C-alpha positions as a printed NumPy array, in Angstrom:
array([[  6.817,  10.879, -10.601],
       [  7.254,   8.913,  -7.762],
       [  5.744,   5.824,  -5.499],
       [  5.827,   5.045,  -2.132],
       [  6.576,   0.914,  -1.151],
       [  6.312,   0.266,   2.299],
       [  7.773,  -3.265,   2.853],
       [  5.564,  -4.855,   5.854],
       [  7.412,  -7.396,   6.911],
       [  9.753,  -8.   ,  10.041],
       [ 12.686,  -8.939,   7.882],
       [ 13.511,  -6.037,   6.1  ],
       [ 15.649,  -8.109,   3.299],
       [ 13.402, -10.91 ,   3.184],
       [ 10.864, -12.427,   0.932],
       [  8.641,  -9.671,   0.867],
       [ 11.611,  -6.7  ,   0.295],
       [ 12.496,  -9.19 ,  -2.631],
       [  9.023,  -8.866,  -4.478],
       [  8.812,  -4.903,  -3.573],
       [ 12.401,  -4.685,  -5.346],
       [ 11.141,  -6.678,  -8.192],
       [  8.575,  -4.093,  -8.579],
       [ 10.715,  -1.219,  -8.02 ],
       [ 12.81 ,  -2.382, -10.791],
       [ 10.191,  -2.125, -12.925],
       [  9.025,   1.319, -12.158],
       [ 12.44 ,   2.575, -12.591],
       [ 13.107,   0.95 , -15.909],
       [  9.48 ,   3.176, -16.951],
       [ 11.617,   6.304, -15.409],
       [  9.075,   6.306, -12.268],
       [ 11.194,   6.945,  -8.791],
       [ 10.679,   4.833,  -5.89 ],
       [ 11.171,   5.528,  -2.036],
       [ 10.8  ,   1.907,   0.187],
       [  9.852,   2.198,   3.9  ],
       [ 10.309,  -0.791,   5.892],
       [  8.467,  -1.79 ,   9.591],
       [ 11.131,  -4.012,   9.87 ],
       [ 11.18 ,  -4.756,  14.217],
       [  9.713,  -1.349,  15.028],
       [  6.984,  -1.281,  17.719],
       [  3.729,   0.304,  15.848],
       [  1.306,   1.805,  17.671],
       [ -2.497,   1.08 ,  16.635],
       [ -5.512,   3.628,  16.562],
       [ -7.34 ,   4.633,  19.188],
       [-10.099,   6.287,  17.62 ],
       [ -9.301,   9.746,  19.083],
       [-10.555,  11.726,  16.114],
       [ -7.089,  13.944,  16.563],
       [ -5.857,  13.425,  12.985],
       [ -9.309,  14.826,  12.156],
       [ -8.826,  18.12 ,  14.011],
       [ -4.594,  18.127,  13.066],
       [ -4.066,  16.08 ,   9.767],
       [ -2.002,  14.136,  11.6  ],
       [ -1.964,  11.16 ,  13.84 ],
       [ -1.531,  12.262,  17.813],
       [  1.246,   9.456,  17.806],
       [  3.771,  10.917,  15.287],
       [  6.794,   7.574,  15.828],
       [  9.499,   7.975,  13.303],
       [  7.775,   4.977,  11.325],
       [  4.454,   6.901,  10.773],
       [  6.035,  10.244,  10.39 ],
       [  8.565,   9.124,   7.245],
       [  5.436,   7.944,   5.374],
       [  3.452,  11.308,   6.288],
       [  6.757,  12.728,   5.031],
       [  6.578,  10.601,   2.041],
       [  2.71 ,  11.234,   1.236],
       [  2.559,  15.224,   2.325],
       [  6.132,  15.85 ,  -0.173],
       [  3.687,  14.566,  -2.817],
       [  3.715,  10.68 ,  -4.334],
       [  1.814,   9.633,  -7.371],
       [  0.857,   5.98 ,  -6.338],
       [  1.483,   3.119,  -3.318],
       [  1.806,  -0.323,  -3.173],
       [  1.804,  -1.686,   0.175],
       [  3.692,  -5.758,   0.499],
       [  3.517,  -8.027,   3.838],
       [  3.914, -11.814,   4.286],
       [  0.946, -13.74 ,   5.242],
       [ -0.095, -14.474,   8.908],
       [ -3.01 , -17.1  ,   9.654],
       [ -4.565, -15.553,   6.6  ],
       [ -3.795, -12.048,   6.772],
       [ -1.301,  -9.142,   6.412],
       [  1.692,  -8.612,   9.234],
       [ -0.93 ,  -6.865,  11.887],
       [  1.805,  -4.508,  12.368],
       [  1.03 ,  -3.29 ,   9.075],
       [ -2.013,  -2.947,   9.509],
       [ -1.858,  -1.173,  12.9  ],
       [  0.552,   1.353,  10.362],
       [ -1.987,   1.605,   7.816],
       [ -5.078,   2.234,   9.844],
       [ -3.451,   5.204,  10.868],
       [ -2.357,   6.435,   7.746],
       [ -5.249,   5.862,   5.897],
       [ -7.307,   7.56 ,   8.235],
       [ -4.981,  10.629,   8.427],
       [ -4.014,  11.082,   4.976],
       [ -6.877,   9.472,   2.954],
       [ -7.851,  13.16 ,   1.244],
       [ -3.805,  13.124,   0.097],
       [ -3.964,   9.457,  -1.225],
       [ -7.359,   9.447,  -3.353],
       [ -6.819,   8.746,  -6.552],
       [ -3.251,   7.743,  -6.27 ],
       [ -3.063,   4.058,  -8.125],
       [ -2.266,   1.857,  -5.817],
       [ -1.285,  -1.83 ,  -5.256],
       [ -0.859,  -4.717,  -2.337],
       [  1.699,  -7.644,  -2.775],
       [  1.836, -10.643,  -0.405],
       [  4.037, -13.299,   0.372],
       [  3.032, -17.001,   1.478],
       [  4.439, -19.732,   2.159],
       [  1.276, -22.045,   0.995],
       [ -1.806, -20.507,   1.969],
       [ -4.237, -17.722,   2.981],
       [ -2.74 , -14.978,   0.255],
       [ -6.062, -14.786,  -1.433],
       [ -7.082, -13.418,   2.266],
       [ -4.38 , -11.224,   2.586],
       [ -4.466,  -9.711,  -0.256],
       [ -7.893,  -8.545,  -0.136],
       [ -7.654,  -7.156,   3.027],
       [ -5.152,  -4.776,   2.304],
       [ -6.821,  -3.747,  -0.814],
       [ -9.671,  -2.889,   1.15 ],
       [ -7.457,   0.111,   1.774],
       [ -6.951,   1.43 ,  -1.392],
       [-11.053,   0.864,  -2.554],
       [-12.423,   2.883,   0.513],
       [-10.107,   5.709,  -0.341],
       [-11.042,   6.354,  -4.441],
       [ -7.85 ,   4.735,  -5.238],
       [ -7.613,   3.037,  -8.584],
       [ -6.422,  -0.359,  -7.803],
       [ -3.412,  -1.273, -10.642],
       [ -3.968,  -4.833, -11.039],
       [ -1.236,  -7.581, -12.783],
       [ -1.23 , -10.418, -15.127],
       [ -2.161, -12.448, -12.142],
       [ -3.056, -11.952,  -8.371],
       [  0.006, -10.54 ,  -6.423],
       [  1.15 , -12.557,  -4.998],
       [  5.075, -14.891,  -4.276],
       [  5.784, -17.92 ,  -2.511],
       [  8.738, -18.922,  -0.71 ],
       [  9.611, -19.762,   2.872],
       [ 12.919, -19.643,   3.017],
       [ 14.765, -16.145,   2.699],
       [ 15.655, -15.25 ,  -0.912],
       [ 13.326, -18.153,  -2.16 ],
       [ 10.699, -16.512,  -3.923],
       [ 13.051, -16.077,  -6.6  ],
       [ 12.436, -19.27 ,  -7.685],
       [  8.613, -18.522,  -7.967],
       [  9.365, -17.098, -11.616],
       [  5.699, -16.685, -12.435],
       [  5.458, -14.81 ,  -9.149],
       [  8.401, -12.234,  -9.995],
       [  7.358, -12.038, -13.296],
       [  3.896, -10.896, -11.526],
       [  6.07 ,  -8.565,  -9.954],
       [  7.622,  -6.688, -13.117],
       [  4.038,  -6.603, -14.698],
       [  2.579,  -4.802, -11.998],
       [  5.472,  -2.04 , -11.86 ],
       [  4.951,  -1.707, -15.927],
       [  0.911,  -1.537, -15.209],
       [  1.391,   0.857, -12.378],
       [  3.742,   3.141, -14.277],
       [  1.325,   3.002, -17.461],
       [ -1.455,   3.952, -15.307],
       [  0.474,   6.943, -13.312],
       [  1.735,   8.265, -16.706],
       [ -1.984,   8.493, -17.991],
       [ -3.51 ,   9.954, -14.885],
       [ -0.538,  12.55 , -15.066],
       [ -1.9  ,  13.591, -18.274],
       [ -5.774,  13.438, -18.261],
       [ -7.014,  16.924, -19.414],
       [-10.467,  15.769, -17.466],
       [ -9.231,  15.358, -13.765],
       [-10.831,  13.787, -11.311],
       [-14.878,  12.148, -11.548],
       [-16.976,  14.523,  -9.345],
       [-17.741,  13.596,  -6.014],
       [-20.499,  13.948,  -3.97 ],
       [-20.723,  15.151,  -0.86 ],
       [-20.617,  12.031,   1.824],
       [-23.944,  10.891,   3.029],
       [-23.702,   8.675,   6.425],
       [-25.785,   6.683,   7.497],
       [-25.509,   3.342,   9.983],
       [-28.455,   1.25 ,  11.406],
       [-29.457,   2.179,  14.636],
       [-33.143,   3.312,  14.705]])
């Protein structure tokens, strides 16, 4: 069994790497493997609505950042959790330029993966954050693995969230929830709910 963390942030051994390891930890201890991508400085490339992925199953800009976490998701992962620092009230838009493309690519391989979000803050505008990129995981039929609190650290400072011991203990409880929930899904005789088949509709008359 295995997740996926992709670390968000410019500073790949910042605040944000801290809280991912914190979590990592924790999946490990449960005997759950771990694989971290980082952005780190990396140019991402948005998307441009070309409707290739569609046709392909794969985004027409396959970068080396994109194509490890194809990598990652096509070799077969049981759940995701996504961390960023905060930016006037939302995730690293880097990250999110990542994620549209992956989620629009590779959302029939990530339903029903449990999956998480962790942000970073120096004061405000995690609440934000953090339900933007959760709006990921609830468009996709991904369970959402949820903590004894939101998920979310504070620090400024590199290596300061560390003092936010509520925060990191957030941190631990969320790997222990998400490797509770992976072992269970792992084992359900019942599968997956039955799904319908998509009905679109928009309002333009």
């Amino acid at each position: 069994m295995r997740v996926l963390l992709i670390n968000g942030s410019p500073k790949e051994n910042g605040n944000t790497s801290l809280a991912l390891g914190e979590v990592a930890r924790a999946l490990n201890a449960e005997g759950i493997t771990t694989q971290l991508v980082s952005i780190g400085k990396q140019t991402v490339q948005g998307c441009i609505a070309c409707g290739w992925c569609g046709r392909t199953g794969k985004c027409t800009y396959t970068d080396d950042l994109y194509y490890k976490v194809w990598r990652a998701v096509k070799d077969g992962i049981d759940g995701l959790v996504v961390g960023s620092p905060v930016y006037y009230g939302g995730p690293n838009g880097s990250l999110c330029a990542l994620l549209d493309r992956v989620f629009y690519s590779l959302g029939q391989q990530l339903q029903y993966k449990p999956a998480a979000s962790v942000v970073v803050c120096r004061r405000g505008g995690a609440s934000a954050a953090f339900d933007r990129l959760n709006n990921y995981f609830s468009m996709m039929n991904m369970p959402v693995v949820s903590s004894q609190y939101w998920n979310i650290v504070y620090g400024q400072t590199p290596g300061q969230v560390a003092l936010d011991e509520e925060g990191m203990q957030t941190m631990r409880t969320l790997g222990r929830n998400m490797a509770w929930m992976i072992k269970r899904l792992n084992v359900a005789v019942d599968g997956h709910p039955e799904k319908e088949q998509p009905v679109w509709t928009n309002f333009i008359r």
